CSV table of N, CA and C in Angstrom, one decimal:
chain,number,residue,atom,x,y,z
B,1,CYS,N,-48.1,-30.5,-8.4
B,1,CYS,CA,-46.7,-30.2,-8.6
B,1,CYS,C,-46.4,-31.6,-8.9
B,2,ILE,N,-46.1,-32.1,-10.1
B,2,ILE,CA,-45.8,-33.7,-11.0
B,2,ILE,C,-44.3,-33.8,-11.2
B,3,PRO,N,-44.4,-34.8,-10.7
B,3,PRO,CA,-42.7,-35.0,-11.0
B,3,PRO,C,-42.4,-35.6,-12.4
B,4,THR,N,-41.6,-35.0,-13.2
B,4,THR,CA,-41.4,-35.6,-14.3
B,4,THR,C,-40.8,-36.8,-14.2
B,5,ARG,N,-40.9,-37.4,-15.1
B,5,ARG,CA,-39.7,-38.7,-15.2
B,5,ARG,C,-38.3,-38.7,-15.6
B,6,GLY,N,-37.5,-39.3,-14.7
B,6,GLY,CA,-36.2,-39.2,-15.8
B,6,GLY,C,-35.5,-40.7,-15.1
B,7,THR,N,-34.1,-40.3,-15.7
B,7,THR,CA,-33.4,-41.5,-15.4
B,7,THR,C,-31.5,-41.5,-14.7
B,8,ARG,N,-31.6,-40.4,-14.3
B,8,ARG,CA,-30.6,-40.4,-13.6
B,8,ARG,C,-30.7,-38.9,-12.5
B,9,VAL,N,-30.5,-39.5,-11.4
B,9,VAL,CA,-30.3,-39.0,-10.2
B,9,VAL,C,-29.5,-37.3,-10.1
B,10,PRO,N,-30.5,-36.2,-10.0
B,10,PRO,CA,-29.3,-35.0,-9.9
B,10,PRO,C,-28.1,-35.2,-8.9
B,11,SER,N,-26.8,-34.6,-9.4
B,11,SER,CA,-26.0,-34.8,-8.0
B,11,SER,C,-25.2,-33.6,-7.4
B,12,HIS,N,-26.0,-31.9,-8.1
B,12,HIS,CA,-26.0,-31.0,-7.6
B,12,HIS,C,-26.2,-30.7,-6.3
B,13,SER,N,-25.3,-29.8,-5.5
B,13,SER,CA,-25.8,-29.1,-3.9
B,13,SER,C,-27.2,-28.6,-3.9
B,14,ASP,N,-27.7,-28.0,-5.7
B,14,ASP,CA,-29.4,-27.7,-5.9
B,14,ASP,C,-30.0,-28.4,-5.9
B,15,TRP,N,-30.3,-29.6,-5.3
B,15,TRP,CA,-31.5,-30.4,-5.3
B,15,TRP,C,-31.6,-31.1,-3.9
B,16,ILE,N,-32.7,-31.8,-3.7
B,16,ILE,CA,-33.3,-32.1,-2.5
B,16,ILE,C,-34.0,-33.7,-3.1
B,17,HIS,N,-33.3,-34.3,-2.0
B,17,HIS,CA,-34.2,-36.0,-2.5
B,17,HIS,C,-34.6,-36.4,-1.6
B,18,GLU,N,-35.9,-36.9,-2.1
B,18,GLU,CA,-36.8,-38.2,-1.0
B,18,GLU,C,-37.0,-39.0,-1.8
B,19,VAL,N,-36.7,-40.0,-0.5
B,19,VAL,CA,-37.7,-41.5,-0.8
B,19,VAL,C,-38.9,-41.2,-1.2
B,20,LYS,N,-38.9,-41.9,-3.0
B,20,LYS,CA,-40.5,-42.2,-3.2
B,20,LYS,C,-41.0,-43.6,-2.6
B,21,GLN,N,-42.3,-43.1,-2.1
B,21,GLN,CA,-43.0,-43.8,-1.2
B,21,GLN,C,-44.1,-44.6,-2.1
B,22,ASP,N,-44.5,-45.8,-1.7
B,22,ASP,CA,-45.1,-46.6,-3.0
B,22,ASP,C,-46.7,-46.7,-2.3
B,23,GLY,N,-47.4,-45.5,-2.4
B,23,GLY,CA,-48.6,-45.3,-2.3
B,23,GLY,C,-49.2,-44.1,-2.9
B,24,PHE,N,-50.8,-43.7,-2.0
B,24,PHE,CA,-51.7,-42.5,-3.0
B,24,PHE,C,-51.5,-41.0,-2.1
B,25,ARG,N,-51.0,-40.4,-3.7
B,25,ARG,CA,-50.5,-39.0,-3.7
B,25,ARG,C,-52.4,-38.3,-2.8
B,26,LEU,N,-51.9,-37.6,-1.3
B,26,LEU,CA,-53.0,-36.6,-0.9
B,26,LEU,C,-52.5,-35.5,-1.2
B,27,ILE,N,-53.4,-34.0,-1.2
B,27,ILE,CA,-53.3,-32.9,-0.7
B,27,ILE,C,-54.5,-33.0,0.7
B,28,VAL,N,-54.2,-33.0,1.9
B,28,VAL,CA,-54.7,-32.5,3.1
B,28,VAL,C,-54.7,-30.7,3.3
B,29,SER,N,-55.9,-30.9,3.6
B,29,SER,CA,-56.4,-29.5,4.1
B,29,SER,C,-57.5,-29.4,5.0
B,30,ARG,N,-56.9,-28.4,6.3
B,30,ARG,CA,-57.5,-28.3,7.1
B,30,ARG,C,-57.7,-26.7,7.7
B,31,ASP,N,-59.4,-26.3,7.8
B,31,ASP,CA,-59.5,-25.4,8.3
B,31,ASP,C,-60.5,-25.1,9.3
B,32,GLY,N,-60.0,-24.9,10.5
B,32,GLY,CA,-61.0,-25.0,11.9
B,32,GLY,C,-60.9,-26.4,12.0
B,33,GLU,N,-61.7,-26.7,12.0
B,33,GLU,CA,-62.3,-28.5,12.6
B,33,GLU,C,-62.2,-29.3,11.3
B,34,ARG,N,-62.7,-28.6,10.4
B,34,ARG,CA,-63.0,-28.9,9.0
B,34,ARG,C,-61.6,-29.8,8.5
B,35,VAL,N,-61.4,-30.9,8.4
B,35,VAL,CA,-60.3,-31.8,7.9
B,35,VAL,C,-61.3,-32.6,6.1
B,36,ARG,N,-60.0,-32.0,5.4
B,36,ARG,CA,-60.5,-33.0,3.8
B,36,ARG,C,-59.1,-33.6,3.2
B,37,LEU,N,-59.6,-34.9,2.8
B,37,LEU,CA,-58.1,-35.4,1.9
B,37,LEU,C,-58.7,-35.7,0.8
B,38,PHE,N,-57.6,-34.8,-0.4
B,38,PHE,CA,-57.7,-35.1,-1.6
B,38,PHE,C,-57.2,-35.8,-2.5
B,39,THR,N,-57.6,-36.7,-3.5
B,39,THR,CA,-56.5,-37.5,-4.5
B,39,THR,C,-56.0,-36.1,-5.1
B,40,ARG,N,-54.9,-36.4,-6.0
B,40,ARG,CA,-54.2,-35.4,-7.3
B,40,ARG,C,-55.8,-35.8,-7.8
B,41,ASN,N,-56.4,-36.1,-8.6
B,41,ASN,CA,-57.6,-36.2,-9.3
B,41,ASN,C,-58.7,-35.4,-8.4
B,42,GLY,N,-58.8,-35.2,-7.4
B,42,GLY,CA,-60.1,-33.9,-6.7
B,42,GLY,C,-61.0,-34.9,-6.2
B,43,TYR,N,-60.8,-36.5,-6.4
B,43,TYR,CA,-60.9,-36.8,-5.6
B,43,TYR,C,-61.1,-37.0,-3.6
B,44,ASP,N,-62.6,-36.9,-2.8
B,44,ASP,CA,-62.3,-37.0,-1.5
B,44,ASP,C,-62.5,-38.1,-0.9
B,45,TRP,N,-61.1,-38.1,-0.3
B,45,TRP,CA,-61.0,-39.5,0.4
B,45,TRP,C,-60.7,-39.4,2.0
B,46,THR,N,-62.0,-38.5,2.3
B,46,THR,CA,-61.0,-38.0,4.1
B,46,THR,C,-61.9,-39.1,4.4
B,47,SER,N,-62.9,-39.8,4.1
B,47,SER,CA,-64.0,-40.9,5.1
B,47,SER,C,-63.3,-42.1,4.6
B,48,ARG,N,-62.2,-42.0,4.0
B,48,ARG,CA,-61.4,-43.5,3.6
B,48,ARG,C,-60.0,-43.8,4.8
B,49,TYR,N,-59.5,-42.7,5.4
B,49,TYR,CA,-58.1,-42.7,6.2
B,49,TYR,C,-58.2,-42.1,7.5
B,50,PRO,N,-59.3,-42.2,8.2
B,50,PRO,CA,-59.5,-42.1,9.5
B,50,PRO,C,-57.8,-41.6,10.8
B,51,LEU,N,-57.2,-42.8,10.2
B,51,LEU,CA,-55.8,-42.1,11.3
B,51,LEU,C,-55.1,-40.6,10.6
B,52,ILE,N,-55.0,-40.5,9.6
B,52,ILE,CA,-54.8,-39.5,8.9
B,52,ILE,C,-55.5,-37.8,9.0
B,53,VAL,N,-57.0,-38.2,9.4
B,53,VAL,CA,-57.8,-37.3,9.3
B,53,VAL,C,-57.9,-37.0,10.7
B,54,GLU,N,-57.7,-37.9,11.6
B,54,GLU,CA,-57.8,-37.5,13.6
B,54,GLU,C,-56.0,-37.1,13.4
B,55,ALA,N,-55.1,-37.4,12.6
B,55,ALA,CA,-53.4,-36.6,13.8
B,55,ALA,C,-53.4,-35.0,12.8
B,56,THR,N,-54.4,-35.1,11.7
B,56,THR,CA,-54.3,-34.1,11.3
B,56,THR,C,-55.1,-32.7,12.2
B,57,ARG,N,-56.3,-33.2,12.6
B,57,ARG,CA,-57.2,-32.4,14.2
B,57,ARG,C,-56.4,-32.4,15.1
B,58,ARG,N,-55.2,-33.3,15.3
B,58,ARG,CA,-54.5,-32.8,16.5
B,58,ARG,C,-53.3,-31.7,16.1
B,59,ILE,N,-53.3,-31.4,15.5
B,59,ILE,CA,-52.2,-30.1,14.6
B,59,ILE,C,-52.6,-29.2,15.4
B,60,ARG,N,-51.7,-28.1,16.1
B,60,ARG,CA,-52.0,-26.8,17.2
B,60,ARG,C,-52.8,-25.7,16.0
B,61,THR,N,-52.2,-25.8,14.7
B,61,THR,CA,-52.0,-24.7,13.6
B,61,THR,C,-53.8,-25.4,13.1
B,62,LYS,N,-54.7,-24.3,12.9
B,62,LYS,CA,-56.1,-24.6,12.3
B,62,LYS,C,-56.5,-24.3,10.8
B,63,GLN,N,-55.3,-23.8,10.7
B,63,GLN,CA,-55.5,-23.6,8.8
B,63,GLN,C,-54.6,-23.8,8.2
B,64,PHE,N,-54.0,-24.6,7.0
B,64,PHE,CA,-53.1,-25.3,6.7
B,64,PHE,C,-53.2,-26.0,5.3
B,65,VAL,N,-52.7,-26.5,4.3
B,65,VAL,CA,-52.6,-27.5,3.3
B,65,VAL,C,-51.1,-28.1,3.2
B,66,PHE,N,-51.5,-29.4,3.1
B,66,PHE,CA,-50.0,-30.0,2.9
B,66,PHE,C,-50.4,-31.2,1.8
B,67,ASP,N,-48.8,-31.5,0.9
B,67,ASP,CA,-49.0,-32.2,0.1
B,67,ASP,C,-48.6,-33.8,0.1
B,68,GLY,N,-48.8,-34.8,0.8
B,68,GLY,CA,-48.1,-36.0,0.7
B,68,GLY,C,-48.3,-37.2,0.2
B,69,GLU,N,-47.6,-38.4,0.9
B,69,GLU,CA,-48.2,-39.7,0.7
B,69,GLU,C,-48.8,-40.0,1.5
B,70,ALA,N,-49.7,-41.2,1.1
B,70,ALA,CA,-50.3,-41.8,1.8
B,70,ALA,C,-49.9,-43.2,1.5
B,71,VAL,N,-49.1,-43.8,2.7
B,71,VAL,CA,-48.9,-45.5,2.7
B,71,VAL,C,-49.2,-45.8,4.3
B,72,LEU,N,-49.3,-47.6,3.1
B,72,LEU,CA,-49.5,-48.5,4.6
B,72,LEU,C,-48.2,-49.2,4.7
B,73,LEU,N,-47.8,-48.9,6.2
B,73,LEU,CA,-46.2,-49.5,6.3
B,73,LEU,C,-46.2,-51.0,6.5
B,74,GLY,N,-45.2,-52.0,5.9
B,74,GLY,CA,-45.3,-52.9,6.2
B,74,GLY,C,-44.4,-53.4,7.5
B,75,VAL,N,-43.8,-54.8,8.3
B,75,VAL,CA,-43.7,-54.6,9.4
B,75,VAL,C,-42.1,-54.6,9.5
B,76,ASP,N,-41.4,-54.8,7.9
B,76,ASP,CA,-40.6,-54.0,7.4
B,76,ASP,C,-40.4,-52.5,7.0
B,77,GLY,N,-40.8,-52.1,7.6
B,77,GLY,CA,-41.2,-50.5,7.4
B,77,GLY,C,-40.6,-49.8,6.1
B,78,ILE,N,-41.2,-50.8,5.0
B,78,ILE,CA,-40.7,-50.3,3.8
B,78,ILE,C,-43.1,-50.4,3.3
B,79,SER,N,-43.2,-49.4,2.2
B,79,SER,CA,-44.4,-49.6,2.2
B,79,SER,C,-45.0,-50.5,1.1
B,80,ASP,N,-46.3,-50.4,1.6
B,80,ASP,CA,-46.7,-51.8,1.1
B,80,ASP,C,-47.8,-51.2,-0.1
B,81,PHE,N,-47.7,-50.9,-1.1
B,81,PHE,CA,-48.7,-50.5,-2.1
B,81,PHE,C,-49.9,-51.9,-2.0
B,82,ASP,N,-49.5,-53.0,-2.2
B,82,ASP,CA,-50.4,-54.4,-2.6
B,82,ASP,C,-51.5,-54.2,-1.5
B,83,GLY,N,-50.8,-53.8,-0.1
B,83,GLY,CA,-52.0,-53.1,1.1
B,83,GLY,C,-52.3,-52.0,1.2
B,84,LEU,N,-52.3,-51.7,1.2
B,84,LEU,CA,-53.0,-50.1,0.7
B,84,LEU,C,-53.9,-50.3,-0.3
B,85,TYR,N,-53.4,-50.6,-1.5
B,85,TYR,CA,-54.9,-50.7,-2.8
B,85,TYR,C,-55.8,-52.0,-2.0
B,86,SER,N,-55.8,-53.0,-1.5
B,86,SER,CA,-56.8,-53.8,-1.0
B,86,SER,C,-57.8,-52.9,-0.4
B,87,GLY,N,-57.6,-51.5,0.7
B,87,GLY,CA,-58.3,-51.1,1.2
B,87,GLY,C,-58.8,-52.1,2.6
B,88,GLN,N,-58.1,-52.7,2.7
B,88,GLN,CA,-58.8,-53.6,4.1
B,88,GLN,C,-57.4,-53.4,5.1
B,89,HIS,N,-56.8,-52.0,5.2
B,89,HIS,CA,-55.9,-51.8,6.3
B,89,HIS,C,-56.2,-50.1,6.3
B,90,ASN,N,-57.5,-49.4,5.7
B,90,ASN,CA,-57.5,-48.6,6.1
B,90,ASN,C,-57.3,-47.7,7.2
B,91,ASP,N,-57.4,-48.3,8.5
B,91,ASP,CA,-57.9,-47.5,9.8
B,91,ASP,C,-55.9,-47.3,9.8
B,92,GLU,N,-55.3,-47.8,9.0
B,92,GLU,CA,-53.6,-47.9,9.3
B,92,GLU,C,-52.6,-46.8,8.7
B,93,ILE,N,-53.5,-46.6,7.6
B,93,ILE,CA,-52.8,-46.0,6.7
B,93,ILE,C,-52.1,-44.1,7.4
B,94,GLN,N,-51.0,-44.2,7.1
B,94,GLN,CA,-50.8,-42.8,7.4
B,94,GLN,C,-50.1,-42.0,6.4
B,95,LEU,N,-49.4,-40.9,6.3
B,95,LEU,CA,-49.3,-40.0,5.7
B,95,LEU,C,-47.4,-39.2,6.0
B,96,TYR,N,-47.3,-39.3,4.7
B,96,TYR,CA,-45.8,-39.2,4.5
B,96,TYR,C,-45.6,-37.8,3.6
B,97,ALA,N,-45.6,-36.8,4.9
B,97,ALA,CA,-45.8,-35.2,4.1
B,97,ALA,C,-44.6,-34.2,3.5
B,98,PHE,N,-44.7,-34.3,2.6
B,98,PHE,CA,-43.7,-33.8,1.9
B,98,PHE,C,-43.4,-31.7,1.7
B,99,ASP,N,-44.5,-31.4,1.4
B,99,ASP,CA,-44.3,-30.0,1.2
B,99,ASP,C,-46.0,-29.5,1.5
B,100,ILE,N,-46.1,-27.9,1.8
B,100,ILE,CA,-46.7,-27.4,2.4
B,100,ILE,C,-46.8,-26.2,1.3
B,101,LEU,N,-48.6,-25.5,1.2
B,101,LEU,CA,-49.0,-25.1,-0.3
B,101,LEU,C,-49.1,-23.8,0.7
B,102,ALA,N,-49.9,-23.9,2.0
B,102,ALA,CA,-50.8,-22.9,2.5
B,102,ALA,C,-50.8,-23.0,4.2
B,103,LEU,N,-50.5,-21.5,4.3
B,103,LEU,CA,-50.5,-21.8,6.6
B,103,LEU,C,-50.9,-20.8,6.9
B,104,ASP,N,-52.1,-20.5,7.5
B,104,ASP,CA,-52.9,-19.6,8.4
B,104,ASP,C,-53.5,-18.3,6.9
B,105,GLY,N,-53.3,-18.8,6.3
B,105,GLY,CA,-54.2,-18.1,5.2
B,105,GLY,C,-53.4,-17.3,3.9
B,106,ASP,N,-52.0,-18.0,4.0
B,106,ASP,CA,-51.1,-17.4,3.6
B,106,ASP,C,-50.6,-18.5,2.3
B,107,ASP,N,-50.6,-17.9,1.0
B,107,ASP,CA,-50.4,-18.7,-0.1
B,107,ASP,C,-48.9,-19.2,0.1
B,108,LEU,N,-48.5,-20.7,0.4
B,108,LEU,CA,-47.1,-20.7,0.0
B,108,LEU,C,-46.5,-21.7,-1.1
B,109,ARG,N,-47.2,-21.6,-2.4
B,109,ARG,CA,-46.5,-21.9,-2.8
B,109,ARG,C,-45.8,-21.6,-3.9
B,110,LYS,N,-45.5,-19.7,-3.7
B,110,LYS,CA,-44.4,-19.0,-4.6
B,110,LYS,C,-43.1,-19.4,-4.1
B,111,LEU,N,-43.2,-19.8,-2.7
B,111,LEU,CA,-41.6,-19.9,-2.0
B,111,LEU,C,-41.3,-21.1,-2.6
B,112,PRO,N,-39.6,-21.0,-2.5
B,112,PRO,CA,-39.0,-22.0,-2.5
B,112,PRO,C,-39.0,-22.8,-1.6
B,113,LEU,N,-39.1,-24.0,-2.6
B,113,LEU,CA,-38.8,-25.4,-1.9
B,113,LEU,C,-39.0,-25.1,-0.3
B,114,HIS,N,-37.4,-25.4,0.2
B,114,HIS,CA,-36.8,-25.2,1.1
B,114,HIS,C,-37.4,-24.2,2.1
B,115,LEU,N,-37.6,-23.5,1.5
B,115,LEU,CA,-38.6,-22.9,2.8
B,115,LEU,C,-39.8,-23.0,3.4
B,116,ARG,N,-40.7,-23.7,1.7
B,116,ARG,CA,-41.7,-24.0,2.3
B,116,ARG,C,-41.5,-26.0,3.5
B,117,LYS,N,-40.4,-26.6,3.4
B,117,LYS,CA,-40.0,-27.4,3.8
B,117,LYS,C,-39.8,-27.0,5.8
B,118,THR,N,-39.0,-25.4,5.5
B,118,THR,CA,-39.0,-25.4,7.2
B,118,THR,C,-40.0,-25.1,7.4
B,119,ASN,N,-41.3,-24.5,6.7
B,119,ASN,CA,-42.6,-24.4,7.7
B,119,ASN,C,-43.2,-25.8,7.7
B,120,LEU,N,-43.4,-26.0,7.1
B,120,LEU,CA,-43.8,-27.8,7.2
B,120,LEU,C,-43.1,-27.9,8.3
B,121,ALA,N,-41.8,-28.5,8.5
B,121,ALA,CA,-41.4,-28.7,10.0
B,121,ALA,C,-41.7,-27.8,11.5
B,122,ARG,N,-42.1,-26.7,11.0
B,122,ARG,CA,-42.1,-26.1,12.2
B,122,ARG,C,-43.8,-26.9,12.2
B,123,LEU,N,-44.6,-26.8,11.7
B,123,LEU,CA,-46.0,-27.2,11.4
B,123,LEU,C,-45.6,-28.8,12.3
B,124,LEU,N,-45.6,-29.4,11.7
B,124,LEU,CA,-45.5,-30.8,12.4
B,124,LEU,C,-44.4,-31.2,13.8
B,125,ALA,N,-43.3,-30.3,13.6
B,125,ALA,CA,-42.4,-30.4,14.7
B,125,ALA,C,-43.0,-31.2,16.0
B,126,HIS,N,-44.2,-31.0,16.7
B,126,HIS,CA,-45.0,-31.7,17.7
B,126,HIS,C,-46.0,-32.9,17.3
B,127,ARG,N,-45.7,-33.2,16.1
B,127,ARG,CA,-46.5,-34.5,15.2
B,127,ARG,C,-47.5,-35.7,15.9
B,128,ALA,N,-48.4,-35.4,14.9
B,128,ALA,CA,-49.2,-36.5,16.1
B,128,ALA,C,-49.0,-37.5,15.1
B,129,ASP,N,-49.1,-38.8,15.5
B,129,ASP,CA,-49.4,-40.4,14.9
B,129,ASP,C,-49.8,-40.3,14.0
B,130,GLY,N,-49.5,-40.8,12.8
B,130,GLY,CA,-50.4,-41.0,11.9
B,130,GLY,C,-49.9,-40.0,10.7
B,131,ILE,N,-49.3,-38.7,11.0
B,131,ILE,CA,-48.6,-37.9,10.0
B,131,ILE,C,-47.4,-37.8,10.3
B,132,HIS,N,-46.0,-38.1,9.0
B,132,HIS,CA,-44.7,-37.9,9.0
B,132,HIS,C,-44.3,-37.0,7.9
B,133,LEU,N,-42.9,-36.1,8.7
B,133,LEU,CA,-42.2,-34.7,7.9
B,133,LEU,C,-41.5,-36.1,6.8
B,134,ALA,N,-42.0,-36.2,5.3
B,134,ALA,CA,-40.9,-36.9,4.9
B,134,ALA,C,-39.4,-36.6,5.1
B,135,PRO,N,-39.0,-37.8,5.4
B,135,PRO,CA,-36.8,-37.6,5.3
B,135,PRO,C,-36.8,-37.1,4.0
B,136,PHE,N,-35.6,-35.7,3.9
B,136,PHE,CA,-35.2,-35.7,2.9
B,136,PHE,C,-33.3,-35.3,2.9
B,137,GLU,N,-32.6,-35.7,1.6
B,137,GLU,CA,-31.2,-35.3,2.5
B,137,GLU,C,-31.3,-34.6,0.7
B,138,GLN,N,-30.2,-33.4,0.9
B,138,GLN,CA,-29.6,-32.3,0.3
B,138,GLN,C,-27.9,-32.5,-0.4
B,139,GLY,N,-28.4,-32.3,-2.1
B,139,GLY,CA,-26.9,-32.0,-2.7
B,139,GLY,C,-26.4,-33.4,-3.6
B,140,GLU,N,-25.1,-33.5,-3.5
B,140,GLU,CA,-24.5,-34.5,-4.4
B,140,GLU,C,-24.7,-35.8,-3.8
B,141,ILE,N,-25.4,-35.8,-2.9
B,141,ILE,CA,-25.5,-37.2,-2.4
B,141,ILE,C,-26.3,-38.2,-3.1
B,142,GLY,N,-27.3,-37.4,-3.7
B,142,GLY,CA,-28.5,-38.4,-4.6
B,142,GLY,C,-28.9,-39.4,-5.2
B,143,PRO,N,-27.4,-39.9,-5.9
B,143,PRO,CA,-26.8,-41.2,-6.7
B,143,PRO,C,-26.6,-42.1,-6.1
B,144,ASP,N,-26.2,-41.7,-4.6
B,144,ASP,CA,-25.6,-42.4,-3.7
B,144,ASP,C,-27.2,-42.9,-2.8
B,145,LEU,N,-27.8,-41.9,-2.6
B,145,LEU,CA,-29.3,-42.7,-2.1
B,145,LEU,C,-30.2,-43.5,-2.9
B,146,PHE,N,-30.0,-42.8,-4.0
B,146,PHE,CA,-30.3,-44.2,-5.3
B,146,PHE,C,-29.9,-45.4,-5.2
B,147,ARG,N,-28.9,-45.9,-5.1
B,147,ARG,CA,-28.4,-46.6,-5.1
B,147,ARG,C,-28.6,-47.6,-3.5
B,148,ALA,N,-29.1,-47.0,-2.8
B,148,ALA,CA,-29.4,-47.2,-1.7
B,148,ALA,C,-30.9,-47.8,-1.5
B,149,ALA,N,-31.5,-47.1,-2.0
B,149,ALA,CA,-32.7,-47.4,-2.5
B,149,ALA,C,-33.1,-48.9,-3.5
B,150,CYS,N,-32.7,-48.5,-4.4
B,150,CYS,CA,-31.8,-49.8,-5.2
B,150,CYS,C,-31.8,-51.4,-3.8
B,151,ASP,N,-30.7,-51.1,-3.6
B,151,ASP,CA,-30.8,-51.5,-2.6
B,151,ASP,C,-32.1,-52.0,-1.8
B,152,MET,N,-32.3,-51.2,-0.8
B,152,MET,CA,-33.2,-51.8,0.1
B,152,MET,C,-35.0,-52.4,-0.7
B,153,MET,N,-34.8,-52.0,-2.1
B,153,MET,CA,-35.6,-52.5,-3.0
B,153,MET,C,-36.6,-51.2,-2.6
B,154,LEU,N,-36.8,-49.6,-2.7
B,154,LEU,CA,-37.9,-49.3,-2.7
B,154,LEU,C,-38.2,-48.3,-3.9
B,155,GLU,N,-39.2,-48.0,-4.0
B,155,GLU,CA,-40.1,-47.2,-5.1
B,155,GLU,C,-38.8,-46.3,-6.0
B,156,GLY,N,-38.3,-45.4,-5.1
B,156,GLY,CA,-37.2,-45.2,-6.0
B,156,GLY,C,-37.0,-43.5,-5.2
B,157,LEU,N,-36.2,-42.5,-5.8
B,157,LEU,CA,-36.3,-41.2,-5.4
B,157,LEU,C,-37.1,-40.3,-6.3
B,158,VAL,N,-37.9,-38.8,-5.4
B,158,VAL,CA,-38.0,-37.9,-5.9
B,158,VAL,C,-37.0,-36.6,-5.7
B,159,SER,N,-36.3,-36.1,-6.4
B,159,SER,CA,-35.3,-35.4,-6.8
B,159,SER,C,-36.0,-33.9,-7.0
B,160,LYS,N,-36.0,-32.6,-6.3
B,160,LYS,CA,-36.6,-31.6,-6.0
B,160,LYS,C,-35.5,-30.3,-6.0
B,161,ARG,N,-35.6,-29.0,-6.9
B,161,ARG,CA,-34.8,-28.4,-7.1
B,161,ARG,C,-35.1,-27.7,-5.7
B,162,ARG,N,-34.0,-27.2,-4.9
B,162,ARG,CA,-34.1,-26.5,-3.7
B,162,ARG,C,-34.9,-25.0,-3.7
B,163,ASP,N,-34.5,-24.2,-5.2
B,163,ASP,CA,-35.6,-23.3,-4.9
B,163,ASP,C,-36.8,-23.0,-6.0
B,164,SER,N,-36.7,-24.1,-6.3
B,164,SER,CA,-37.9,-24.7,-7.0
B,164,SER,C,-40.0,-23.6,-6.1
B,165,ARG,N,-41.0,-23.5,-7.0
B,165,ARG,CA,-41.9,-22.7,-6.7
B,165,ARG,C,-43.0,-24.6,-6.7
B,166,TYR,N,-43.7,-23.8,-6.2
B,166,TYR,CA,-44.5,-25.3,-6.4
B,166,TYR,C,-46.2,-25.0,-7.6
B,167,ARG,N,-45.7,-25.4,-8.4
B,167,ARG,CA,-46.9,-25.4,-9.5
B,167,ARG,C,-47.4,-26.6,-10.0
B,168,PRO,N,-48.6,-25.9,-10.1
B,168,PRO,CA,-49.5,-27.4,-10.9
B,168,PRO,C,-49.0,-27.9,-12.1
B,169,GLY,N,-49.4,-29.2,-12.1
B,169,GLY,CA,-49.2,-30.4,-13.4
B,169,GLY,C,-47.8,-30.4,-13.5
B,170,PRO,N,-47.1,-31.3,-14.7
B,170,PRO,CA,-45.8,-31.3,-14.3
B,170,PRO,C,-44.7,-30.7,-14.4
B,171,SER,N,-43.4,-30.9,-14.0
B,171,SER,CA,-42.7,-29.7,-13.8
B,171,SER,C,-41.2,-30.7,-13.4
B,172,ARG,N,-40.4,-29.8,-14.7
B,172,ARG,CA,-39.0,-30.4,-14.7
B,172,ARG,C,-37.8,-30.3,-13.4
B,173,ASP,N,-38.9,-29.4,-12.6
B,173,ASP,CA,-38.1,-28.9,-11.4
B,173,ASP,C,-38.1,-30.5,-10.3
B,174,TRP,N,-39.1,-31.4,-10.6
B,174,TRP,CA,-39.2,-32.6,-9.7
B,174,TRP,C,-39.1,-33.6,-10.3
B,175,ILE,N,-38.6,-34.1,-10.6
B,175,ILE,CA,-37.7,-35.4,-11.3
B,175,ILE,C,-38.0,-36.7,-10.3
B,176,LYS,N,-38.7,-38.0,-11.1
B,176,LYS,CA,-39.0,-39.3,-10.5
B,176,LYS,C,-38.2,-40.0,-11.0
B,177,ILE,N,-37.1,-40.8,-9.7
B,177,ILE,CA,-36.4,-41.6,-10.7
B,177,ILE,C,-36.8,-43.0,-10.0
B,178,LYS,N,-36.6,-44.5,-10.9
B,178,LYS,CA,-38.0,-45.5,-10.2
B,178,LYS,C,-36.6,-46.6,-10.3
B,179,THR,N,-36.6,-47.3,-9.2
B,179,THR,CA,-35.9,-48.4,-8.9
B,179,THR,C,-36.8,-49.6,-9.8
B,180,ARG,N,-36.5,-50.9,-9.5
B,180,ARG,CA,-37.1,-51.8,-10.3
B,180,ARG,C,-37.2,-52.4,-8.8
B,181,SER,N,-39.1,-52.1,-9.1
B,181,SER,CA,-40.1,-52.5,-7.8
B,181,SER,C,-39.7,-53.4,-7.2
B,182,ARG,N,-40.4,-53.9,-6.4
B,182,ARG,CA,-40.6,-55.6,-5.6
B,182,ARG,C,-41.7,-55.9,-6.6
B,183,ARG,N,-42.3,-55.4,-6.8
B,183,ARG,CA,-43.9,-55.9,-8.0
B,183,ARG,C,-43.4,-56.1,-9.3
B,184,GLN,N,-42.0,-56.3,-10.0
B,184,GLN,CA,-41.4,-55.9,-11.5
B,184,GLN,C,-41.3,-57.5,-11.5
């Protein structure tokens, strides 16, 4: 599911808002002891990020697929894309998981987003270091969160319809609104 670029943050109660991390999008898959990390374009990056792989193995559930953003956090707690891109800190890369696609053999993509997030929160309740549940807020607070993201020089926000299904390709149910990034 790929967010559509937007210019305004939705301010309706039916929207969920997440900080847009400045990183690489990853699909994390576990089937028994086999863990795989795939980019949005299908590249296998399992060997690239050992902290995420080990954290995935420490999750008690043995079969799941989730979507997230691989990030390198700077000392200020803000994602450092240049450090991530350099590849020099691959053993420090963490994942912010924001959606779950499958759990224990069940395809969850047709469930509404708010139920998928509930399932993801349960899966990561006893989270392992290296994987974090991506924080989010719901409702009219979106524009205020965006202003705060601007003040903190974050990448932006991704706003998603609370009842949206997970569909491949671009989606108008997911809207990405970027701030003026630190690199601009």
